[in-house]
mmCIF file of C-alpha atoms in Angstrom:
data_model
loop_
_atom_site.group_PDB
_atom_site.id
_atom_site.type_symbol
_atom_site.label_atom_id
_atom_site.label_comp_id
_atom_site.label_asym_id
_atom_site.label_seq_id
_atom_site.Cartn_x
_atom_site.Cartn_y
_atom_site.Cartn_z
ATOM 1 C CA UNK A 1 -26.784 -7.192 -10.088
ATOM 2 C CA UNK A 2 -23.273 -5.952 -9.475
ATOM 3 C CA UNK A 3 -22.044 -9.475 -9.054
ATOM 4 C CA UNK A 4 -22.852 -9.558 -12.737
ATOM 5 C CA UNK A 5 -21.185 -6.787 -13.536
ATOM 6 C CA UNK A 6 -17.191 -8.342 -11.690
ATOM 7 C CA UNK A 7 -16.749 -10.395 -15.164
ATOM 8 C CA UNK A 8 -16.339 -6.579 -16.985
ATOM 9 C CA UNK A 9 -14.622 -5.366 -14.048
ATOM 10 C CA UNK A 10 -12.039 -8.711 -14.364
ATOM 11 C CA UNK A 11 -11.810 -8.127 -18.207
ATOM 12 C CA UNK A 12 -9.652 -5.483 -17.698
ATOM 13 C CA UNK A 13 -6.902 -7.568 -16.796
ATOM 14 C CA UNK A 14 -4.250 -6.436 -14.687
ATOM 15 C CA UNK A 15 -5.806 -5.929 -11.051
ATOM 16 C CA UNK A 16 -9.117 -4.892 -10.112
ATOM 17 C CA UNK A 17 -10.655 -4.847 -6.736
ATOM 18 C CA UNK A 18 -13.822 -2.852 -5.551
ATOM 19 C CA UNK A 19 -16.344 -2.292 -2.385
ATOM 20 C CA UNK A 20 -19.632 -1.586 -2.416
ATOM 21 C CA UNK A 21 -20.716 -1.291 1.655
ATOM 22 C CA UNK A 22 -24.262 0.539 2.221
ATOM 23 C CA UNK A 23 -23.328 1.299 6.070
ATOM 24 C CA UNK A 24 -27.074 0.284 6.875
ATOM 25 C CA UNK A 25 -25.404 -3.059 6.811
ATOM 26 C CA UNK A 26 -23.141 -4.669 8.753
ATOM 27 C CA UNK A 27 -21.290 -6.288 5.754
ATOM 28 C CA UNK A 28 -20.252 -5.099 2.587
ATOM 29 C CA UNK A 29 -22.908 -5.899 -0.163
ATOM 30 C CA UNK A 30 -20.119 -6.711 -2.634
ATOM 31 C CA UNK A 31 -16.446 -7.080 -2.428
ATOM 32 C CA UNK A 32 -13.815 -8.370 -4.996
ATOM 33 C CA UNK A 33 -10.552 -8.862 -4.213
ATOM 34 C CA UNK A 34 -11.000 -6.209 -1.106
ATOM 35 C CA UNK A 35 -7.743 -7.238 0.551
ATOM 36 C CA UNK A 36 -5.503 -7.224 -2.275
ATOM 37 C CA UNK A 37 -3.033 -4.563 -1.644
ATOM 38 C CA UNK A 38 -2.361 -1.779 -4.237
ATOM 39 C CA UNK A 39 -0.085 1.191 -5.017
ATOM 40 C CA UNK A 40 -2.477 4.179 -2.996
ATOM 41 C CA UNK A 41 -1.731 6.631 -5.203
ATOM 42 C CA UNK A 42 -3.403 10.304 -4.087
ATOM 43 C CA UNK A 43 -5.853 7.947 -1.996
ATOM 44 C CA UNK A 44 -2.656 8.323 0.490
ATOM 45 C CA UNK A 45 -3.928 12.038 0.755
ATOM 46 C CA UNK A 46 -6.807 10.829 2.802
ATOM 47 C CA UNK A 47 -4.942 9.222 6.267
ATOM 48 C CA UNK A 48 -3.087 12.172 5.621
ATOM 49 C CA UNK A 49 -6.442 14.364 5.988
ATOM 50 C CA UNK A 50 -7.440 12.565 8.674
ATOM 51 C CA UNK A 51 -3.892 12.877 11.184
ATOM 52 C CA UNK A 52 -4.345 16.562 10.145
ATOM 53 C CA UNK A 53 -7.661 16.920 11.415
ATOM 54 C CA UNK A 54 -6.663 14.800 14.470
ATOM 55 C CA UNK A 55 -3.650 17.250 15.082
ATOM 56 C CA UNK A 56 -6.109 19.818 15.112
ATOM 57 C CA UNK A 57 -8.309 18.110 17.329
ATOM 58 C CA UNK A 58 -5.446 17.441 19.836
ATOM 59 C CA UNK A 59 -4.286 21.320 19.656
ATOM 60 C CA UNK A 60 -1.386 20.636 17.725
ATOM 61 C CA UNK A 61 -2.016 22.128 14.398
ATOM 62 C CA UNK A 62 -4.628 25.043 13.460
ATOM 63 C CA UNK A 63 -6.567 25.642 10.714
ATOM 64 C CA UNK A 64 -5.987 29.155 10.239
ATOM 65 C CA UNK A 65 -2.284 28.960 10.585
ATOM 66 C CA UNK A 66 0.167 30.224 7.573
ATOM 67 C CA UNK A 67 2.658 28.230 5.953
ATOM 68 C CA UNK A 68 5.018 29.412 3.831
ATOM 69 C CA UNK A 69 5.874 27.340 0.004
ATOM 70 C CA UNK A 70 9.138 27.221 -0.406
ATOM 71 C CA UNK A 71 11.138 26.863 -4.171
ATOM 72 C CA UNK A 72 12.255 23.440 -2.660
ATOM 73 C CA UNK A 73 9.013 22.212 -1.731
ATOM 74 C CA UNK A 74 7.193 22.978 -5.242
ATOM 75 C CA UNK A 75 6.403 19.676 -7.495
ATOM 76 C CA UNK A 76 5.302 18.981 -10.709
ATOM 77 C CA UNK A 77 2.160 17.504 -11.791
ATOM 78 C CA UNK A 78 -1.087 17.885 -10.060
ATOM 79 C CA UNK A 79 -1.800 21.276 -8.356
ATOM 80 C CA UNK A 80 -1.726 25.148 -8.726
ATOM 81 C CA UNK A 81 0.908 25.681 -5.763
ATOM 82 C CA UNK A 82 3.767 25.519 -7.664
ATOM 83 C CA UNK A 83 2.866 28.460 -10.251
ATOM 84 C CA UNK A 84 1.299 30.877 -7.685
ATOM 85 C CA UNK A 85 3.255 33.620 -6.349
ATOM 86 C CA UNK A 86 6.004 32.681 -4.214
ATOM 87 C CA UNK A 87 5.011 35.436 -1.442
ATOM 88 C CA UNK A 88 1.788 33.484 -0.836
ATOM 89 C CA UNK A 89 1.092 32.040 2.387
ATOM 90 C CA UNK A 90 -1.578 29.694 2.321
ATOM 91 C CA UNK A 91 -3.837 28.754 5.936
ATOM 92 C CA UNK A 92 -3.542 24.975 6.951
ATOM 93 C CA UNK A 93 -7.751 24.484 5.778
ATOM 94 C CA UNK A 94 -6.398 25.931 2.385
ATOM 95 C CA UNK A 95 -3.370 23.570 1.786
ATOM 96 C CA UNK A 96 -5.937 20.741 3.212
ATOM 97 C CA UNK A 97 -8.817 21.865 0.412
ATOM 98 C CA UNK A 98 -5.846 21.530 -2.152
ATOM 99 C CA UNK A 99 -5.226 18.593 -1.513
ATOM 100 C CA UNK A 100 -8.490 16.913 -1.825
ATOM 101 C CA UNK A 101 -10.342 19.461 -4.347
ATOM 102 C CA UNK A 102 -7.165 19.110 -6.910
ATOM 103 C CA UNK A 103 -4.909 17.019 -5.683
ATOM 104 C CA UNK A 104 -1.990 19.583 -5.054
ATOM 105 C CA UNK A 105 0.878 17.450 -4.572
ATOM 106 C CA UNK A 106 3.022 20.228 -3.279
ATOM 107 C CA UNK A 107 0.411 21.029 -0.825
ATOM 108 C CA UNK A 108 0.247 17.693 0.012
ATOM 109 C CA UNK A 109 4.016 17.137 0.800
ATOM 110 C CA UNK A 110 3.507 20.204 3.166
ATOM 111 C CA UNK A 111 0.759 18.309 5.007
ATOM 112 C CA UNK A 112 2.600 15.064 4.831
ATOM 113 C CA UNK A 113 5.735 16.802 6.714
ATOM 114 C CA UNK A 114 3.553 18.743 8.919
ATOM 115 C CA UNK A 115 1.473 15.819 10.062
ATOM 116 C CA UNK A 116 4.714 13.562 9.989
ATOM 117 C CA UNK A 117 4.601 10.121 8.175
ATOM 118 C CA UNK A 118 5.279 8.274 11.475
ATOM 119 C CA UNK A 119 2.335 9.762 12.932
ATOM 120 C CA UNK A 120 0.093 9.098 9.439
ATOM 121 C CA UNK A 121 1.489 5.747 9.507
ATOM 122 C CA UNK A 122 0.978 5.145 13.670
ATOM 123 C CA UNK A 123 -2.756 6.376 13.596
ATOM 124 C CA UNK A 124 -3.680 3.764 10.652
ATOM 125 C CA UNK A 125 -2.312 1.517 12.357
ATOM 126 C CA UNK A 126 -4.644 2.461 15.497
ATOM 127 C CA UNK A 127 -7.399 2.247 13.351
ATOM 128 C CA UNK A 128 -6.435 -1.130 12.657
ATOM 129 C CA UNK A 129 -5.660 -0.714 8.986
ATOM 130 C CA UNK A 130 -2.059 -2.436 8.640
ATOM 131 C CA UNK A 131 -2.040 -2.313 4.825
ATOM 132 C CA UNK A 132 -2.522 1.066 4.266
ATOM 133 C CA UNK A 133 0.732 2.812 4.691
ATOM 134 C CA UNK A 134 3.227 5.477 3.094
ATOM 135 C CA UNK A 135 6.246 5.246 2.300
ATOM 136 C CA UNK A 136 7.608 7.993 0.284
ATOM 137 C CA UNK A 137 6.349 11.588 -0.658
ATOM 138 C CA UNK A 138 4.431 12.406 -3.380
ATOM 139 C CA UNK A 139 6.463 12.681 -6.837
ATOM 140 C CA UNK A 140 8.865 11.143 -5.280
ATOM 141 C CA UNK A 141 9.327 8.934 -8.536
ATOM 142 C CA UNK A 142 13.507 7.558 -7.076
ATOM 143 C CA UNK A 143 11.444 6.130 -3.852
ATOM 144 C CA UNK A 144 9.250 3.911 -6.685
ATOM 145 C CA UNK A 145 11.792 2.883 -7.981
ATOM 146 C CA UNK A 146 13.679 1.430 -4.811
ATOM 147 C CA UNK A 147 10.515 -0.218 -3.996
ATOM 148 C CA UNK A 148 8.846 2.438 -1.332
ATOM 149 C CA UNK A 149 5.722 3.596 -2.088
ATOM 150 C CA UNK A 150 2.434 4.349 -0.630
ATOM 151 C CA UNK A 151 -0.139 1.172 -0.229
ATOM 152 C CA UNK A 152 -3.429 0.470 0.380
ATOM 153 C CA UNK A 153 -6.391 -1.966 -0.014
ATOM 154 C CA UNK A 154 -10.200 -1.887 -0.732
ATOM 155 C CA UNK A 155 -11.406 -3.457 2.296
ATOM 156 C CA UNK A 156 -9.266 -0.852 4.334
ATOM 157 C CA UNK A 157 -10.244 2.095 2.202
ATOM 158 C CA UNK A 158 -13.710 1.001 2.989
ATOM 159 C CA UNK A 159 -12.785 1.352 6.271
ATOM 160 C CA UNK A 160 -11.232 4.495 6.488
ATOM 161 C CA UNK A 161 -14.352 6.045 4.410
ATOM 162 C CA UNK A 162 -16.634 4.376 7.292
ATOM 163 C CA UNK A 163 -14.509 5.711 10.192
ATOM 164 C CA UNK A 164 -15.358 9.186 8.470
ATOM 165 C CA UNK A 165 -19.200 8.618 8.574
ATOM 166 C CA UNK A 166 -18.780 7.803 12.198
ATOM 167 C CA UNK A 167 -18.925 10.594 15.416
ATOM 168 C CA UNK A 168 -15.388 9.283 16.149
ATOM 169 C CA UNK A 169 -13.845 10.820 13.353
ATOM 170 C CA UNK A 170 -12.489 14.253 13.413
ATOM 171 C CA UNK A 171 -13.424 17.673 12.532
ATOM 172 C CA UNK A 172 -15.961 15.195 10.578
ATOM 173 C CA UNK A 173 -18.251 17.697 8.843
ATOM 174 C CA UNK A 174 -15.061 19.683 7.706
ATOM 175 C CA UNK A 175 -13.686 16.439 6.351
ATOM 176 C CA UNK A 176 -16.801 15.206 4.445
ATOM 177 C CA UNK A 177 -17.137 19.199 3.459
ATOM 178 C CA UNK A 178 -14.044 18.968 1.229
ATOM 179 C CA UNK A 179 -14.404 15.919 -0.026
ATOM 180 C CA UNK A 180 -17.867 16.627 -1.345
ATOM 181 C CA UNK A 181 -15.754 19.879 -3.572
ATOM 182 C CA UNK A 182 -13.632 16.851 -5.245
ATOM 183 C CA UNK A 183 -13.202 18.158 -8.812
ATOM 184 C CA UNK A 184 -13.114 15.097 -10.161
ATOM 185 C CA UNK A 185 -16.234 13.702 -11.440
ATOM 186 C CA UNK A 186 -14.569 11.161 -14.385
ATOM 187 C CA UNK A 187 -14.568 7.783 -12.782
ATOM 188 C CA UNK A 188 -17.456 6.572 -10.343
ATOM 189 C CA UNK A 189 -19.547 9.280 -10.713
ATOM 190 C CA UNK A 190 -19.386 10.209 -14.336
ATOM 191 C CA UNK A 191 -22.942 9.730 -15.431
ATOM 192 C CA UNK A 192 -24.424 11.249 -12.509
ATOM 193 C CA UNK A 193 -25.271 14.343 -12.014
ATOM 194 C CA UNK A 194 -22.537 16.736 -10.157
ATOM 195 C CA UNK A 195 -25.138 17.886 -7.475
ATOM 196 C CA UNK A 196 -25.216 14.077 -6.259
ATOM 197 C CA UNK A 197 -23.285 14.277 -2.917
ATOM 198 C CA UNK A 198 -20.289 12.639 -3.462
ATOM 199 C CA UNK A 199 -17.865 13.340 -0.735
ATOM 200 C CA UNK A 200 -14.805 11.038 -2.554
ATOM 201 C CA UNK A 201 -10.983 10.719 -3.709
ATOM 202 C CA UNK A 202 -9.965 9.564 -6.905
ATOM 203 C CA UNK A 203 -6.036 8.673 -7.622
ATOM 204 C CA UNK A 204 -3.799 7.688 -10.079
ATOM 205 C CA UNK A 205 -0.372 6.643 -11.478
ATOM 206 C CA UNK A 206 0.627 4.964 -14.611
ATOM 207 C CA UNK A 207 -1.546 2.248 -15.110
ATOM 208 C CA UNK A 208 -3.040 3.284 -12.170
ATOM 209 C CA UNK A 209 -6.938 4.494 -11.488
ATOM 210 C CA UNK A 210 -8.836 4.890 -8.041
ATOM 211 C CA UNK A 211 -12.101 6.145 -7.094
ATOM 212 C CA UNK A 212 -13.379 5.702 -3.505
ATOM 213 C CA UNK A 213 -15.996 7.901 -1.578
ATOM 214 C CA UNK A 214 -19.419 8.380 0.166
ATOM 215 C CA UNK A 215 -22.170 8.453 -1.603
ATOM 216 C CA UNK A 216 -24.620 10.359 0.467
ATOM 217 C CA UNK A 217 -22.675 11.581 3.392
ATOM 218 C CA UNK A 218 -23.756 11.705 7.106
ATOM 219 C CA UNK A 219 -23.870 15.423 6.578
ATOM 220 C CA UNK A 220 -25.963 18.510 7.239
ATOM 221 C CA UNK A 221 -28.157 18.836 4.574
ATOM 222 C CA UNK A 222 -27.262 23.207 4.630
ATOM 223 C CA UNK A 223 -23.673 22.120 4.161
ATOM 224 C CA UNK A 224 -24.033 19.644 1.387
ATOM 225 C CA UNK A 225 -26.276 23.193 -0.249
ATOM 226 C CA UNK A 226 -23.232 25.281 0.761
ATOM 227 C CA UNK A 227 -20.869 22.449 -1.519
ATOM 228 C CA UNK A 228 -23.210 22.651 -4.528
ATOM 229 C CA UNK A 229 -24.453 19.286 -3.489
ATOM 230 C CA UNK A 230 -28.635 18.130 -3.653
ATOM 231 C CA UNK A 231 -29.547 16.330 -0.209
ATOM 232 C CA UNK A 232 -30.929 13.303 -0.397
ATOM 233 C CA UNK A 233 -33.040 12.528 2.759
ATOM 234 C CA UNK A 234 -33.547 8.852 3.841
ATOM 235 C CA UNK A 235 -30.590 7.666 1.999
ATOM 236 C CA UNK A 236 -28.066 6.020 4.022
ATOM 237 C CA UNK A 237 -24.479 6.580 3.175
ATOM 238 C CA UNK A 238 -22.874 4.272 0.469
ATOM 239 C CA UNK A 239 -19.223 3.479 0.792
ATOM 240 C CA UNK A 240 -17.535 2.412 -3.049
ATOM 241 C CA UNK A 241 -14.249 1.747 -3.392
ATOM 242 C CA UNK A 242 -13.133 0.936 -6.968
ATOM 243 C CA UNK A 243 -8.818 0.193 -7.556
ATOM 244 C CA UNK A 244 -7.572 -1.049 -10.421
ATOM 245 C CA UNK A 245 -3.574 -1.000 -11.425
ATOM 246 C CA UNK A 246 -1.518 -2.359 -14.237
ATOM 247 C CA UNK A 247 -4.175 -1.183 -16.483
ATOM 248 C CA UNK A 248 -2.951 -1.571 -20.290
ATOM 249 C CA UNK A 249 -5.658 0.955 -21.562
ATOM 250 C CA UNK A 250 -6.780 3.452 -19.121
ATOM 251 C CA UNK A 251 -9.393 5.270 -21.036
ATOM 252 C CA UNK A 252 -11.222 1.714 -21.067
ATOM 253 C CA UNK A 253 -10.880 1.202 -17.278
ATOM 254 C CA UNK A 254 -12.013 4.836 -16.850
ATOM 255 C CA UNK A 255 -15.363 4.190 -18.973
ATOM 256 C CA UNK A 256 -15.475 0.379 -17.146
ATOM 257 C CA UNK A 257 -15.342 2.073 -13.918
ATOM 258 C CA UNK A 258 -17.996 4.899 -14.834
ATOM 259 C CA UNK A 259 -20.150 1.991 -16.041
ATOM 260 C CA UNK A 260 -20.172 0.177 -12.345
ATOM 261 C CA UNK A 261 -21.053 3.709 -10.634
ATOM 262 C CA UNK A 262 -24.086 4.011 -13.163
ATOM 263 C CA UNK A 263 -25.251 0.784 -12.355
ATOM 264 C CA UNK A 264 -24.897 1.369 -7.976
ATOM 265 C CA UNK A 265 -26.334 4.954 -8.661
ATOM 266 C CA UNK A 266 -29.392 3.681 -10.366
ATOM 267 C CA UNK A 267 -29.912 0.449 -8.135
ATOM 268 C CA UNK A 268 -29.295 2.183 -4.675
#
C-alpha cells in the first residue's frame, strides 16, 4: 500500500525520504531512503526541546523562569517575538511552546543558547543519533553559506520521535503536550481532521519541506482533551517522518506529502 505510493513520492525529484514505524513493531513498516542525511530545518527545534526538558530534569533550567528578549536577539521570519513589546519577559515553558506551536525562531535562538549547542549536540549523540546535529543558529543564513548548518535524517528522526513515546524521555507528557498544539496542519495531516492527535514538527527552507510526528501519542487521554485533540483508545502510536529538499515546486511536494498522510491515516 504505501510501497505503492514511493514512485509519487520519487517523482518529485530532488530528495525524498520518509518513515512510517507503528511502535507496536519492532521495525519500521516502511522506510525510503531513511539514512540519507538532510538540511533539519526547524526539525532542529526538537533535540533542542528535548536538552531543555533534560536541563530541567537535571535542575538546571526551570520552567517558570523569565528571560528577557533582547533587540539583538530578535529575527526575522517565523514567530511573534520579535514584534511584541520589548518589556516582555517570557517563562522558559512559554519560549519552549513558541517554538514548537509557531516556530519562533527568536525564541528558539534563546533556547538554543540557553541549552548550549554542545550540550544539544552531546545528548544526540548519547542517544546514539550521530547524524542529527546543529551547526549554526536559526536565520543564520552567512553560516549556510560557509557550509554549517543543522542536519538530520529520517531513520534518526524516527528515533528521536520514539525516544519521546518512551518513559525515558523527559518531562514526556509536557513534551508530547506541545507538540500536539503544532499550528501547522498543511503537510501530513492536511486531510485529517485537526482533533486527530498529532503531536508533530514540520520545517522548512527553500526547497525545503518536513513533517515528522506521532500520530496517536502515549498520552493521557484528559490532556490530549485539554490540546483540542480526540483520543483514540487502542491505537498504538505511529511514528511518520516525511523530508524532502531540493524541491523545484513546493506547492506540489506539499499536496504529494498531504496525499501519503491520507493514505497512512485511512489504512492505520
Amino acid at each position: 500500500m504505501i510501497k505503492d505510493f514511493a514512485a509519487e513520492l520519487l517523482a518529485l525529484g530532488g530528495e525524498v525520504a520518509c518513515i512510517v514505524w507503528p511502535l507496536s513493531t519492532p521495525e519500521p513498516l516502511y522506510a525510503l531512503h531513511a539514512s540519507q542525511r538532510f538540511p533539519a530545518a526547524s526539525l532542529a527545534k526538537l533535540p533542542i526541546l528535548l536538552t531543555v526538558a533534560r536541563q530541567v530534569a537535571q535542575g538546571i533550567l526551570a520552567w517558570e523562569t523569565r528571560y528577557e528578549v533582547p533587540a539583538a536577539m530578535r529575527v526575522t521570519s517565523d514567530g511573534v517575538l520579535t514584534d511584541l513589546s520589548p518589556e516582555l519577559r517570557p517563562t522558559l515553558s512559554d519560549l519552549a511552546y513558541l517554538m514548537i506551536t509557531i516556530s519562533d525562531n527568536t525564541a528558539s535562538n534563546i533556547l538554543l543558547d540557553l541549552a548550549g549547542m554542545e550540550h544539544i549536540n552531546t545528548f544526540m549523540q548519547e542517544l546514539g543519533l550521530h547524524v542529527t546535529r546543529l551547526e549554526r543558529r536559526f536565520m543564520d543564513f552567512t553560516a549556510r553559506q560557509q557550509g554549517r548548518d543543522n542536519w538530520t535524517n529520517a531513520e534518526e528522526m524516527a528515533s528521536l520521535l520514539a525516544y519521546l513515546c518512551s518513559e525515558a524521555a523527559p518531562e514526556r507528557e509536557r513534551l508530547l503536550s506541545i507538540l500536539l498544539r503544532q499550528n501547522d496542519y498543511t503537510i501530513l495531516p492536511s486531510s485529517w481532521s485537526e482533533e486527530v492527535p498529532f503531536a508533530h514538527k514540520t520545517g522548512g527552507l527553500v526547497g525545503v519541506m518536513h513533517d515528522a510526528g506521532i500520530l496517536y501519542p502515549p498520552l493521557a487521554p484528559e490532556l490530549q482533551q485539554a490540546a483540542g485533540k480526540e483520543p483514540a483508545p487502542g491505537k498504538a502510536p505511529l511514528i511518520l517522518v516525511a523530508l524532502t529538499a531540493n524541491q523545484a515546486d513546493i506547492p506540489r511536494t506539499r499536496y504529494t506529502l498531504a496525499r501519503l498522510g491520507k493514505l497512512i491515516y485511512e489504512n492505520y
